Tab-separated table of C-alpha atoms and ligand atoms in Angstrom:
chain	number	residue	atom	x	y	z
A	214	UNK	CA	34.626	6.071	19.425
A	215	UNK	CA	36.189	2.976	20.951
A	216	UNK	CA	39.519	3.572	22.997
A	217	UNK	CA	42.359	1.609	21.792
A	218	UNK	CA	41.786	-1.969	23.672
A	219	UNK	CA	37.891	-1.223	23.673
A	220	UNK	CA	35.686	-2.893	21.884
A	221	UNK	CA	34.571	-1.290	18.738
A	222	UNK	CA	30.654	-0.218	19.099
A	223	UNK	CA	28.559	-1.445	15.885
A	224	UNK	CA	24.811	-0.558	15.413
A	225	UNK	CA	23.472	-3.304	13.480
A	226	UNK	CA	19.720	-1.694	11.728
A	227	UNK	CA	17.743	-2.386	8.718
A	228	UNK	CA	16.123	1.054	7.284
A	229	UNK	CA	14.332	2.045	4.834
A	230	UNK	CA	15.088	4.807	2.218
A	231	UNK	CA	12.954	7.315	4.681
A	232	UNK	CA	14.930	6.024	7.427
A	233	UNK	CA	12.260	4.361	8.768
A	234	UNK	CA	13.323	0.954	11.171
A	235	UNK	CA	9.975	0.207	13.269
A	236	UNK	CA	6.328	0.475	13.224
A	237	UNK	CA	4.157	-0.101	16.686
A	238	UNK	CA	6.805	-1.509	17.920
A	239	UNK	CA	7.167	-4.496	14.528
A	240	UNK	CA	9.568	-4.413	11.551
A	241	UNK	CA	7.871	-2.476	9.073
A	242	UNK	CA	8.568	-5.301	6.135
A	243	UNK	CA	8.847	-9.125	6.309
A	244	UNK	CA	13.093	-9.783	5.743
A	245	UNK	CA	14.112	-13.270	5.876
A	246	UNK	CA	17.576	-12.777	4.489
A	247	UNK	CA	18.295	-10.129	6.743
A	248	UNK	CA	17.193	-12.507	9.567
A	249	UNK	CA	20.039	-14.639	8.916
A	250	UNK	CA	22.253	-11.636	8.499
A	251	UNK	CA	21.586	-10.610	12.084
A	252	UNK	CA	22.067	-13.419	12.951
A	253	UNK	CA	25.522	-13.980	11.791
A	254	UNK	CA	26.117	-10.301	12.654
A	255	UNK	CA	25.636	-10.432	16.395
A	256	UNK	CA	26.130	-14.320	17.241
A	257	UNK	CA	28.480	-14.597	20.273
A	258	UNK	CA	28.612	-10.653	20.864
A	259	UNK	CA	27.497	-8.589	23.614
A	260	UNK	CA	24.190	-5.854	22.447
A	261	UNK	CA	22.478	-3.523	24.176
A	262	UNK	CA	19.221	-2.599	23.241
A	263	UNK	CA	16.195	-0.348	24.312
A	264	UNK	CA	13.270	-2.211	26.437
A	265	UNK	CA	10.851	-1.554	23.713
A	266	UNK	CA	12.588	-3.812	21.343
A	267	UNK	CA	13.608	-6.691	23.230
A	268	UNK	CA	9.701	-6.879	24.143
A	269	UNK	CA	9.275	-6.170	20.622
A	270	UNK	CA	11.645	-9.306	20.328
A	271	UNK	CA	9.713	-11.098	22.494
A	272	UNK	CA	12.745	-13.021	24.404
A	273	UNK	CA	15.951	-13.122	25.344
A	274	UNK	CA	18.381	-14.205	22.086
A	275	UNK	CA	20.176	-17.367	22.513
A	276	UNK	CA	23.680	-17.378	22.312
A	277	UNK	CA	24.093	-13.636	23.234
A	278	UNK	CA	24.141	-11.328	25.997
A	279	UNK	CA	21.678	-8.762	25.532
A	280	UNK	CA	21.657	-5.757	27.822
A	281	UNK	CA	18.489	-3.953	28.155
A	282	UNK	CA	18.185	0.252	28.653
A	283	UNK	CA	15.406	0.262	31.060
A	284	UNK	CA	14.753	3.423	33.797
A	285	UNK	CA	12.251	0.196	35.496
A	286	UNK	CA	13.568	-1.902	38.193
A	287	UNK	CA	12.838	-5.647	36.588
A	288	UNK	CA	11.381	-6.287	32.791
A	289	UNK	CA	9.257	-9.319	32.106
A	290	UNK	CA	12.094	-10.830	29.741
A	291	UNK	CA	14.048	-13.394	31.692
A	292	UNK	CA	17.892	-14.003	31.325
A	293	UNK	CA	18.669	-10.336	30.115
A	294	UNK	CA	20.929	-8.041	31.776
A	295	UNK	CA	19.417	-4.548	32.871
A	296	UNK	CA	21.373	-1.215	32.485
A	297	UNK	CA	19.519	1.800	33.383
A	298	UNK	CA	21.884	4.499	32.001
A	299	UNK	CA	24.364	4.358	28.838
A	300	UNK	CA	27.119	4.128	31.130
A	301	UNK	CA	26.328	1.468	32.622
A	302	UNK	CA	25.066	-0.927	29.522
A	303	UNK	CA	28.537	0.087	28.040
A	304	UNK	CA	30.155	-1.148	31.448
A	305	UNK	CA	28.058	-4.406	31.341
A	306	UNK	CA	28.740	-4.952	27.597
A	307	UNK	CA	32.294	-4.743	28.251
A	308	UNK	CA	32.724	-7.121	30.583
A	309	UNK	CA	30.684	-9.611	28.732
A	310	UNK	CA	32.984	-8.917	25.905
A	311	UNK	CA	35.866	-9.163	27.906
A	312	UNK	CA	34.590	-12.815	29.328
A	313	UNK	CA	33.999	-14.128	25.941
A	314	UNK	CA	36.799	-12.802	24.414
A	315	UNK	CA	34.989	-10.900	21.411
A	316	UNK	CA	36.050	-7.209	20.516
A	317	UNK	CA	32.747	-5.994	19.379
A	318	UNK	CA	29.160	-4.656	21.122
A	319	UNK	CA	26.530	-4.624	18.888
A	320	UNK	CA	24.037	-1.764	19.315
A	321	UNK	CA	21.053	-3.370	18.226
A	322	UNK	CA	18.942	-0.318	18.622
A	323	UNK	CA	15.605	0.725	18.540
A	324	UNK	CA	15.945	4.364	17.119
A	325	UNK	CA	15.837	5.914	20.828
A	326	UNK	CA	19.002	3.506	21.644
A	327	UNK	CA	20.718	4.227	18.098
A	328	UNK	CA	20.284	8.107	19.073
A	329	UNK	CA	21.708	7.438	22.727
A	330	UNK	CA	25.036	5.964	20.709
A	331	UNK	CA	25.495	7.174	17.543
A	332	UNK	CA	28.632	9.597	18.730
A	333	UNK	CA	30.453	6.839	20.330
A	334	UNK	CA	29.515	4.355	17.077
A	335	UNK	CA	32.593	2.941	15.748
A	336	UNK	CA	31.206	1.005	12.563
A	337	UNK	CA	27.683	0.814	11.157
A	338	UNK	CA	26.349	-2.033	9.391
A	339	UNK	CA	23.096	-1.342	7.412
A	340	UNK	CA	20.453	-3.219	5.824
A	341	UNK	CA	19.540	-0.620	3.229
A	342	UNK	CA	15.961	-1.513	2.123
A	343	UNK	CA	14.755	-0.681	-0.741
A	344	UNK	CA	10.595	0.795	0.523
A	345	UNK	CA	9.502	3.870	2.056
A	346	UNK	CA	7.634	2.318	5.030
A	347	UNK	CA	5.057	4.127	7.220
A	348	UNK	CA	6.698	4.162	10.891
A	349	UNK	CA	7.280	5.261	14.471
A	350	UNK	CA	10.645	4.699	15.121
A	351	UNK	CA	13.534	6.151	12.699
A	352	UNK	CA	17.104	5.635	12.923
A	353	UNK	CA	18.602	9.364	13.741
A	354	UNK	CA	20.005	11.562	11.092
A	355	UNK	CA	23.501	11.328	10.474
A	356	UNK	CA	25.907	13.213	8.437
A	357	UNK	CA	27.261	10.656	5.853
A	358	UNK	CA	30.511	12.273	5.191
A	359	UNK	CA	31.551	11.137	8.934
A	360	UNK	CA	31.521	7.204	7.643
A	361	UNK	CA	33.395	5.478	4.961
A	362	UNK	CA	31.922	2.285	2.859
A	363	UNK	CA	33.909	-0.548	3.755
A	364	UNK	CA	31.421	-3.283	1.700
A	365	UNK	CA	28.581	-2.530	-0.255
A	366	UNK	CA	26.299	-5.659	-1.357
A	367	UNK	CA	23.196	-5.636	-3.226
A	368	UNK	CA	20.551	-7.667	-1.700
A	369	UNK	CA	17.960	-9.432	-4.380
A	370	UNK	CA	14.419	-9.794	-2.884
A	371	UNK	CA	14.518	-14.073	-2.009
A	372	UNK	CA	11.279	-15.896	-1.793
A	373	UNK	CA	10.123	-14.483	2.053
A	374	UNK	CA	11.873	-11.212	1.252
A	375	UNK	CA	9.027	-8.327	0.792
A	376	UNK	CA	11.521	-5.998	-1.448
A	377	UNK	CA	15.335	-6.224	-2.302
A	378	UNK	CA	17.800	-4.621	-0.042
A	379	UNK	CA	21.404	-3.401	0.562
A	380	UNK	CA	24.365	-4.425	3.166
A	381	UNK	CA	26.578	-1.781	3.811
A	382	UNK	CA	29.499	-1.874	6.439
A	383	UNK	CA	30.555	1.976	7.330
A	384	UNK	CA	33.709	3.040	9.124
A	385	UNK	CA	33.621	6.426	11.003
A	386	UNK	CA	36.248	8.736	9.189
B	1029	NAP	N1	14.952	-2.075	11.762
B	1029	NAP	C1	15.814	-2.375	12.740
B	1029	NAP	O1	16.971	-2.726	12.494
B	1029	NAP	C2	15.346	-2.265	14.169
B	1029	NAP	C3	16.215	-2.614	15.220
B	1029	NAP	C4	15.743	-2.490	16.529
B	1029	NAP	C5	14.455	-2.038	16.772
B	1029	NAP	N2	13.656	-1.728	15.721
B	1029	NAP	C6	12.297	-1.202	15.927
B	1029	NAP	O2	12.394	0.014	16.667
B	1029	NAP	C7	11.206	0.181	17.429
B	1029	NAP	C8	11.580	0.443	18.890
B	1029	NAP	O3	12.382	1.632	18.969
B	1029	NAP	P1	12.045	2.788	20.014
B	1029	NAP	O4	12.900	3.973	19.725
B	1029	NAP	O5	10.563	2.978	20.032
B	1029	NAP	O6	12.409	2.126	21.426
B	1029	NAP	P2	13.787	1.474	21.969
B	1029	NAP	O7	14.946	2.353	21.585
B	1029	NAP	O8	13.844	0.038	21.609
B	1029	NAP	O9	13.536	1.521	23.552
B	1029	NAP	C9	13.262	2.739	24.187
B	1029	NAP	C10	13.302	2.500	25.686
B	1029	NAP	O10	14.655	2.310	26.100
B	1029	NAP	C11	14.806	2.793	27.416
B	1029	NAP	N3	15.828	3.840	27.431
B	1029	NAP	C12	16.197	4.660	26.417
B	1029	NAP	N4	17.183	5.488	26.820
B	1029	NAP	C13	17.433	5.175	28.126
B	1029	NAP	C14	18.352	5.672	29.096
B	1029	NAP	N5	19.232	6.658	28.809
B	1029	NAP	N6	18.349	5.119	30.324
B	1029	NAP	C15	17.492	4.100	30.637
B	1029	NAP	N7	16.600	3.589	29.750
B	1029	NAP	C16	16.581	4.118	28.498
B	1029	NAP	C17	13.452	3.317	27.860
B	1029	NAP	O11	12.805	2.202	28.466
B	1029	NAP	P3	11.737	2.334	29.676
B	1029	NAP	O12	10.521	2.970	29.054
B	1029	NAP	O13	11.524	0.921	30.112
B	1029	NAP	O14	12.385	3.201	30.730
B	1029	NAP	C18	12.796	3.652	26.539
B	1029	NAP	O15	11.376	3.667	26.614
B	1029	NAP	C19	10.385	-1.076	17.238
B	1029	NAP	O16	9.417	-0.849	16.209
B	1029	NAP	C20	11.406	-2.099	16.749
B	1029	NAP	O17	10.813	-3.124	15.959
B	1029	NAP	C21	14.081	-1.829	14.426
């Protein structure tokens, strides 16, 4: 967890019931709402993220430093920072935090990253959604009675939403 003065760590995910969050390397369902939610969610923050998603993302996102987990010496993906150990992405994030003056780093995943974190998470914010995808990539099993529902918020399926969904914000205990 976060030291007092830290920023608070929050992994950001969309799952499905099975836990599933990827498929070769896509989204396993078509989500425009939660598009925007992300959106909102990690504007102006620092996240770190694995190299298979950002080339899964294609490019670097505007308006936020993203910090890449990479053991190789350069990536394809211009204007990203590279960290090639935990350690150092958290030391990276941090100071991006500290120079834009936000107190959260968004750890944006894929499921190897979410693994890498999820004793140091502070706060969880899920995209419950409601399908049993095939996948590749899972978010890591957790033991729910560590987090707390802060806000729950069902999620009707809008017109370029595949199925309906849920927000939930989680505190750790
Ligand atoms: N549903 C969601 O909310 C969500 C969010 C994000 C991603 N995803 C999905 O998740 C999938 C990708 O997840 P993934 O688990 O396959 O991959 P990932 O976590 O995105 O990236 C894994 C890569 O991160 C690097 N890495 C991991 N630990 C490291 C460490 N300790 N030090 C240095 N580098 C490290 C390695 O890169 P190198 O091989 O370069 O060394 C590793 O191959 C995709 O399908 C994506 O669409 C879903």
């Amino acid at each position: 967890m976060a030291e007092q003065g830290q920023p608070r760590l929050t992994a950001v995910v969309a799952m499905g019931r099975n836990g599933v969050i990827g498929q070769d390397g896509q989204l396993p369902w078509r989500l425009s709402t939660d598009l925007k939610r992300y959106r909102s969610l990690t504007m102006g923050k620092p996240m770190i993220m694995g190299r298979k998603t950002i080339e899964s993302i294609g490019r670097a996102l505007d308006r936020r430093d993203t910090i890449v987990l990479t053991h190789r010496p350069e990536i394809a993906i211009a204007g990203v920072f590279l960290a090639h150990s935990p350690q150092e992405a958290l030391r990276l994030a941090g100071e991006r935090a500290a120079e834009r003056g936000v107190d959260e780093i968004i750890i944006a995943g894929g499921g190897e990253i979410y693994a890498e974190f999820l004793d140091r998470l502070d706060r969880l914010a899920i995209t419950h959604v409601d399908a049993d995808p095939a996948g590749d990539a899972r978010f890591p099993a957790i033991d729910w009675d560590g987090w707390t529902v802060v806000t729950s918020e069902d999620v009707p399926s809008g017109p370029k939403d595949d199925v309906a969904s849920r927000h939930v914000v989680y505190e750790r205990r």
